PDB file of C-alpha atoms in Angstrom:
ATOM      1  CA  UNK A   6      71.097 104.758  61.634  1.00 39.00           C
ATOM      2  CA  UNK A   7      74.660 105.363  62.825  1.00 45.00           C
ATOM      3  CA  UNK A   8      77.057 106.826  60.283  1.00 42.00           C
ATOM      4  CA  UNK A   9      79.268 104.570  58.231  1.00 44.00           C
ATOM      5  CA  UNK A  10      82.792 105.251  59.462  1.00 42.00           C
ATOM      6  CA  UNK A  11      84.118 105.800  55.918  1.00 41.00           C
ATOM      7  CA  UNK A  12      81.627 108.659  55.443  1.00 69.00           C
ATOM      8  CA  UNK A  13      83.431 110.789  58.066  1.00 79.00           C
ATOM      9  CA  UNK A  14      86.685 112.653  57.596  1.00 85.00           C
ATOM     10  CA  UNK A  15      89.473 111.867  60.052  1.00 85.00           C
ATOM     11  CA  UNK A  16      88.826 115.123  61.918  1.00 88.00           C
ATOM     12  CA  UNK A  17      85.074 114.473  62.048  1.00 87.00           C
ATOM     13  CA  UNK A  18      85.717 110.998  63.457  1.00 86.00           C
ATOM     14  CA  UNK A  19      88.002 112.536  66.120  1.00 91.00           C
ATOM     15  CA  UNK A  20      85.332 115.086  67.079  1.00 92.00           C
ATOM     16  CA  UNK A  21      82.628 112.418  67.221  1.00 89.00           C
ATOM     17  CA  UNK A  22      84.826 110.284  69.479  1.00 87.00           C
ATOM     18  CA  UNK A  23      85.521 113.293  71.730  1.00 91.00           C
ATOM     19  CA  UNK A  24      81.777 113.966  72.037  1.00 89.00           C
ATOM     20  CA  UNK A  25      81.127 110.297  72.854  1.00 84.00           C
ATOM     21  CA  UNK A  26      83.912 110.159  75.462  1.00 85.00           C
ATOM     22  CA  UNK A  27      82.753 113.404  77.095  1.00 86.00           C
ATOM     23  CA  UNK A  28      79.212 112.050  77.348  1.00 80.00           C
ATOM     24  CA  UNK A  29      80.444 108.809  78.891  1.00 75.00           C
ATOM     25  CA  UNK A  30      82.915 110.428  81.297  1.00 78.00           C
ATOM     26  CA  UNK A  31      80.829 113.429  82.383  1.00 78.00           C
ATOM     27  CA  UNK A  32      77.256 112.486  81.523  1.00 73.00           C
ATOM     28  CA  UNK A  33      76.848 115.476  79.199  1.00 82.00           C
ATOM     29  CA  UNK A  34      78.062 116.570  75.764  1.00 87.00           C
ATOM     30  CA  UNK A  35      80.822 119.183  75.412  1.00 91.00           C
ATOM     31  CA  UNK A  36      80.154 122.849  74.723  1.00 90.00           C
ATOM     32  CA  UNK A  37      81.414 124.559  71.571  1.00 91.00           C
ATOM     33  CA  UNK A  38      84.101 126.248  73.689  1.00 92.00           C
ATOM     34  CA  UNK A  39      85.268 122.882  75.027  1.00 93.00           C
ATOM     35  CA  UNK A  40      85.505 121.615  71.456  1.00 94.00           C
ATOM     36  CA  UNK A  41      87.567 124.695  70.564  1.00 95.00           C
ATOM     37  CA  UNK A  42      89.942 124.024  73.458  1.00 95.00           C
ATOM     38  CA  UNK A  43      90.267 120.331  72.607  1.00 94.00           C
ATOM     39  CA  UNK A  44      90.927 120.795  68.892  1.00 95.00           C
ATOM     40  CA  UNK A  45      92.539 124.220  68.713  1.00 94.00           C
ATOM     41  CA  UNK A  46      89.693 125.893  66.805  1.00 92.00           C
ATOM     42  CA  UNK A  47      89.960 129.685  66.799  1.00 90.00           C
ATOM     43  CA  UNK A  48      86.261 130.327  67.318  1.00 89.00           C
ATOM     44  CA  UNK A  49      83.046 128.537  68.283  1.00 89.00           C
ATOM     45  CA  UNK A  50      81.944 129.057  64.673  1.00 91.00           C
ATOM     46  CA  UNK A  51      84.603 126.580  63.548  1.00 91.00           C
ATOM     47  CA  UNK A  52      83.353 124.032  66.051  1.00 92.00           C
ATOM     48  CA  UNK A  53      79.788 124.725  64.901  1.00 92.00           C
ATOM     49  CA  UNK A  54      80.648 124.044  61.262  1.00 92.00           C
ATOM     50  CA  UNK A  55      82.131 120.662  62.170  1.00 92.00           C
ATOM     51  CA  UNK A  56      79.064 119.834  64.268  1.00 92.00           C
ATOM     52  CA  UNK A  57      76.742 120.757  61.408  1.00 91.00           C
ATOM     53  CA  UNK A  58      78.753 118.523  59.066  1.00 90.00           C
ATOM     54  CA  UNK A  59      78.426 115.640  61.552  1.00 88.00           C
ATOM     55  CA  UNK A  60      74.691 116.291  61.847  1.00 86.00           C
ATOM     56  CA  UNK A  61      74.324 116.309  58.056  1.00 85.00           C
ATOM     57  CA  UNK A  62      75.953 112.872  57.947  1.00 79.00           C
ATOM     58  CA  UNK A  63      73.620 111.528  60.611  1.00 77.00           C
ATOM     59  CA  UNK A  64      76.274 111.078  63.298  1.00 80.00           C
ATOM     60  CA  UNK A  65      74.744 113.509  65.796  1.00 82.00           C
ATOM     61  CA  UNK A  66      71.521 115.417  66.398  1.00 80.00           C
ATOM     62  CA  UNK A  67      71.702 119.148  67.144  1.00 84.00           C
ATOM     63  CA  UNK A  68      69.124 120.767  69.424  1.00 77.00           C
ATOM     64  CA  UNK A  69      68.794 124.442  68.611  1.00 74.00           C
ATOM     65  CA  UNK A  70      69.176 127.049  71.325  1.00 70.00           C
ATOM     66  CA  UNK A  71      70.988 124.856  73.856  1.00 71.00           C
ATOM     67  CA  UNK A  72      74.646 125.270  74.784  1.00 67.00           C
ATOM     68  CA  UNK A  73      75.061 121.521  75.066  1.00 77.00           C
ATOM     69  CA  UNK A  74      72.411 120.607  72.518  1.00 81.00           C
ATOM     70  CA  UNK A  75      74.349 117.714  70.980  1.00 86.00           C
ATOM     71  CA  UNK A  76      73.008 114.169  70.987  1.00 79.00           C
ATOM     72  CA  UNK A  77      74.697 111.079  69.616  1.00 75.00           C
ATOM     73  CA  UNK A  78      72.657 109.408  66.898  1.00 70.00           C
ATOM     74  CA  UNK A  79      73.660 105.861  67.703  1.00 63.00           C
ATOM     75  CA  UNK A  80      71.867 103.056  65.970  1.00 60.00           C
ATOM     76  CA  UNK A  81      69.333 100.731  67.553  1.00 63.00           C
ATOM     77  CA  UNK A  82      70.349  98.000  69.936  1.00 73.00           C
ATOM     78  CA  UNK A  83      72.994  97.883  72.635  1.00 84.00           C
ATOM     79  CA  UNK A  84      76.755  98.457  72.396  1.00 85.00           C
ATOM     80  CA  UNK A  85      78.823  95.364  73.165  1.00 87.00           C
ATOM     81  CA  UNK A  86      81.902  96.250  75.204  1.00 88.00           C
ATOM     82  CA  UNK A  87      84.919  93.980  75.045  1.00 85.00           C
ATOM     83  CA  UNK A  88      88.219  94.463  76.836  1.00 80.00           C
ATOM     84  CA  UNK A  89      88.404  97.860  78.541  1.00 78.00           C
ATOM     85  CA  UNK A  90      91.698  99.742  78.455  1.00 72.00           C
ATOM     86  CA  UNK A  91      93.014 101.121  81.738  1.00 72.00           C
ATOM     87  CA  UNK A  92      91.766 104.564  82.649  1.00 70.00           C
ATOM     88  CA  UNK A  93      89.400 105.112  79.734  1.00 72.00           C
ATOM     89  CA  UNK A  94      85.603 105.333  79.761  1.00 75.00           C
ATOM     90  CA  UNK A  95      83.939 101.948  79.528  1.00 80.00           C
ATOM     91  CA  UNK A  96      81.914 102.996  76.474  1.00 76.00           C
ATOM     92  CA  UNK A  97      84.791 104.628  74.600  1.00 72.00           C
ATOM     93  CA  UNK A  98      84.522 103.732  70.923  1.00 69.00           C
ATOM     94  CA  UNK A  99      87.651 101.565  70.926  1.00 71.00           C
ATOM     95  CA  UNK A 100      86.013  99.186  73.409  1.00 80.00           C
ATOM     96  CA  UNK A 101      82.745  98.749  71.512  1.00 79.00           C
ATOM     97  CA  UNK A 102      83.023  95.597  69.420  1.00 81.00           C
ATOM     98  CA  UNK A 103      79.584  95.864  67.819  1.00 79.00           C
ATOM     99  CA  UNK A 104      75.946  96.657  68.517  1.00 76.00           C
ATOM    100  CA  UNK A 105      73.506  93.838  69.206  1.00 82.00           C
ATOM    101  CA  UNK A 106      69.949  94.270  68.031  1.00 77.00           C
ATOM    102  CA  UNK A 107      68.365  93.949  71.463  1.00 81.00           C
ATOM    103  CA  UNK A 108      65.677  96.193  72.903  1.00 80.00           C
ATOM    104  CA  UNK A 109      67.142  97.853  76.051  1.00 82.00           C
ATOM    105  CA  UNK A 110      63.691  97.740  77.660  1.00 82.00           C
ATOM    106  CA  UNK A 111      63.716  93.928  77.672  1.00 86.00           C
ATOM    107  CA  UNK A 112      65.658  94.355  80.918  1.00 91.00           C
ATOM    108  CA  UNK A 113      64.531  95.998  84.138  1.00 90.00           C
ATOM    109  CA  UNK A 114      65.882  98.533  84.748  1.00 89.00           C
ATOM    110  CA  UNK A 115      66.695  99.089  81.079  1.00 87.00           C
ATOM    111  CA  UNK A 116      70.129  98.029  79.874  1.00 89.00           C
ATOM    112  CA  UNK A 117      72.643 100.626  78.713  1.00 87.00           C
ATOM    113  CA  UNK A 118      75.296  98.287  77.335  1.00 90.00           C
ATOM    114  CA  UNK A 119      76.474  94.687  77.149  1.00 93.00           C
ATOM    115  CA  UNK A 120      79.802  93.622  78.638  1.00 94.00           C
ATOM    116  CA  UNK A 121      81.743  90.528  77.612  1.00 92.00           C
ATOM    117  CA  UNK A 122      82.771  88.580  80.728  1.00 93.00           C
ATOM    118  CA  UNK A 123      86.427  87.580  81.102  1.00 90.00           C
ATOM    119  CA  UNK A 124      87.337  84.615  83.282  1.00 92.00           C
ATOM    120  CA  UNK A 125      85.455  82.261  85.587  1.00 95.00           C
ATOM    121  CA  UNK A 126      85.380  84.198  88.873  1.00 96.00           C
ATOM    122  CA  UNK A 127      81.537  84.302  88.810  1.00 97.00           C
ATOM    123  CA  UNK A 128      81.072  80.694  87.664  1.00 96.00           C
ATOM    124  CA  UNK A 129      78.872  79.629  90.569  1.00 97.00           C
ATOM    125  CA  UNK A 130      76.500  82.512  89.844  1.00 96.00           C
ATOM    126  CA  UNK A 131      76.061  81.050  86.374  1.00 96.00           C
ATOM    127  CA  UNK A 132      78.244  83.682  84.690  1.00 96.00           C
ATOM    128  CA  UNK A 133      80.882  82.055  82.495  1.00 94.00           C
ATOM    129  CA  UNK A 134      83.859  83.240  80.480  1.00 93.00           C
ATOM    130  CA  UNK A 135      82.608  84.759  77.229  1.00 91.00           C
ATOM    131  CA  UNK A 136      79.057  85.385  78.450  1.00 94.00           C
ATOM    132  CA  UNK A 137      77.494  88.781  77.866  1.00 94.00           C
ATOM    133  CA  UNK A 138      75.928  90.605  80.770  1.00 95.00           C
ATOM    134  CA  UNK A 139      73.418  93.406  80.306  1.00 95.00           C
ATOM    135  CA  UNK A 140      74.344  96.403  82.449  1.00 94.00           C
ATOM    136  CA  UNK A 141      72.275  99.329  83.687  1.00 92.00           C
ATOM    137  CA  UNK A 142      74.472 102.338  84.407  1.00 89.00           C
ATOM    138  CA  UNK A 143      74.208 103.580  87.976  1.00 89.00           C
ATOM    139  CA  UNK A 144      76.678 104.372  90.720  1.00 88.00           C
ATOM    140  CA  UNK A 145      74.462 103.740  93.764  1.00 90.00           C
ATOM    141  CA  UNK A 146      74.146 100.016  94.475  1.00 95.00           C
ATOM    142  CA  UNK A 147      72.956  97.734  97.270  1.00 96.00           C
ATOM    143  CA  UNK A 148      74.621  94.834  99.016  1.00 98.00           C
ATOM    144  CA  UNK A 149      74.087  91.611  97.128  1.00 98.00           C
ATOM    145  CA  UNK A 150      73.811  93.160  93.673  1.00 98.00           C
ATOM    146  CA  UNK A 151      76.149  91.975  90.928  1.00 97.00           C
ATOM    147  CA  UNK A 152      78.015  95.040  89.754  1.00 97.00           C
ATOM    148  CA  UNK A 153      80.525  96.157  87.171  1.00 95.00           C
ATOM    149  CA  UNK A 154      83.250  97.882  89.185  1.00 95.00           C
ATOM    150  CA  UNK A 155      86.473  99.641  88.290  1.00 92.00           C
ATOM    151  CA  UNK A 156      89.303  99.085  90.771  1.00 91.00           C
ATOM    152  CA  UNK A 157      92.778 100.429  90.004  1.00 81.00           C
ATOM    153  CA  UNK A 158      91.779 100.720  86.330  1.00 78.00           C
ATOM    154  CA  UNK A 159      90.676  97.081  86.126  1.00 87.00           C
ATOM    155  CA  UNK A 160      87.023  96.463  85.291  1.00 91.00           C
ATOM    156  CA  UNK A 161      85.547  93.472  87.103  1.00 93.00           C
ATOM    157  CA  UNK A 162      82.163  91.785  87.599  1.00 96.00           C
ATOM    158  CA  UNK A 163      81.519  90.809  91.233  1.00 97.00           C
ATOM    159  CA  UNK A 164      78.868  90.775  93.964  1.00 98.00           C
ATOM    160  CA  UNK A 165      78.871  94.013  95.946  1.00 98.00           C
ATOM    161  CA  UNK A 166      79.051  94.145  99.742  1.00 98.00           C
ATOM    162  CA  UNK A 167      79.758  97.293 101.749  1.00 97.00           C
ATOM    163  CA  UNK A 168      80.482  97.621 105.460  1.00 96.00           C
ATOM    164  CA  UNK A 169      81.086 101.275 106.261  1.00 96.00           C
ATOM    165  CA  UNK A 170      83.915 102.585 104.100  1.00 96.00           C
ATOM    166  CA  UNK A 171      85.108  99.073 103.193  1.00 97.00           C
ATOM    167  CA  UNK A 172      83.711  97.399 100.096  1.00 97.00           C
ATOM    168  CA  UNK A 173      84.156  93.747  99.271  1.00 97.00           C
ATOM    169  CA  UNK A 174      83.755  92.603  95.690  1.00 97.00           C
ATOM    170  CA  UNK A 175      82.919  88.953  96.072  1.00 97.00           C
ATOM    171  CA  UNK A 176      83.581  86.240  93.480  1.00 97.00           C
ATOM    172  CA  UNK A 177      81.269  83.273  93.007  1.00 97.00           C
ATOM    173  CA  UNK A 178      84.070  80.744  92.714  1.00 97.00           C
ATOM    174  CA  UNK A 179      86.178  79.449  95.637  1.00 96.00           C
ATOM    175  CA  UNK A 180      89.304  79.576  93.478  1.00 96.00           C
ATOM    176  CA  UNK A 181      89.190  83.391  93.588  1.00 96.00           C
ATOM    177  CA  UNK A 182      89.771  85.768  96.500  1.00 96.00           C
ATOM    178  CA  UNK A 183      87.457  88.706  97.274  1.00 96.00           C
ATOM    179  CA  UNK A 184      88.673  92.141  96.245  1.00 96.00           C
ATOM    180  CA  UNK A 185      88.669  94.380  99.322  1.00 97.00           C
ATOM    181  CA  UNK A 186      88.666  98.152  98.824  1.00 96.00           C
ATOM    182  CA  UNK A 187      88.954 100.724 101.604  1.00 97.00           C
ATOM    183  CA  UNK A 188      87.238 103.658  99.901  1.00 95.00           C
ATOM    184  CA  UNK A 189      88.957 106.119 102.258  1.00 96.00           C
ATOM    185  CA  UNK A 190      92.281 105.310 100.619  1.00 95.00           C
ATOM    186  CA  UNK A 191      91.527 103.680  97.266  1.00 94.00           C
ATOM    187  CA  UNK A 192      89.368 104.657  94.307  1.00 91.00           C
ATOM    188  CA  UNK A 193      86.343 102.537  93.484  1.00 94.00           C
ATOM    189  CA  UNK A 194      83.964 103.350  90.648  1.00 92.00           C
ATOM    190  CA  UNK A 195      80.740 101.461  90.101  1.00 94.00           C
ATOM    191  CA  UNK A 196      79.979 101.362  86.374  1.00 92.00           C
ATOM    192  CA  UNK A 197      76.560  99.747  86.752  1.00 94.00           C
ATOM    193  CA  UNK A 198      74.544  96.735  87.850  1.00 96.00           C
ATOM    194  CA  UNK A 199      73.914  93.498  86.022  1.00 97.00           C
ATOM    195  CA  UNK A 200      70.326  93.277  84.787  1.00 96.00           C
ATOM    196  CA  UNK A 201      70.552  90.254  82.498  1.00 95.00           C
ATOM    197  CA  UNK A 202      72.709  87.489  81.063  1.00 95.00           C
ATOM    198  CA  UNK A 203      73.119  86.394  77.454  1.00 92.00           C
ATOM    199  CA  UNK A 204      74.863  83.127  76.670  1.00 87.00           C
ATOM    200  CA  UNK A 205      76.079  83.021  73.133  1.00 70.00           C
ATOM    201  CA  UNK A 206      76.286  79.870  71.046  1.00 61.00           C
ATOM    202  CA  UNK A 207      79.213  77.674  71.995  1.00 53.00           C
ATOM    203  CA  UNK A 208      78.594  77.506  75.748  1.00 48.00           C
TER     204      UNK A 208
END
């Protein structure tokens, strides 16, 4: 089970959040030396003692003999991501509203997180404001797939279409214009593909 937040000291919570953000941003946990640099510890032993305290509280799992042998001990289910702040990893802890008790393998490919949809730009694809979409994290996508994309720090759900270096992110509502990105001049990050839709009560 994930740790109860009140069971961690403020510094332990900061370290846990740093580990989580490093995993989400770089796809790997930090080393002890990176923890030292981030928190001003004088030696890797100080970082190690904090990691062992986190492991004792069930927040992380330590794998002996590996430089990056740190795994997050998140609870079962899928994290539900709400509004994403500009420039920060989509699964940063401040964006995760809760965890839903859903088996990730119900979706194919398996879901990594749920994202709450904002707005009606994908209405005609059956995706409405407030719906939850299940997302599989991957950066390589094909034309016609519905993707979660980050453009100029905004996270959006659209249908992907690429022609050479130019990508169009297409809405499914005539009231909205496509987002056109020339990848030679503008950043475009694909956060994943939609693999399922959950409509909560009230729709």
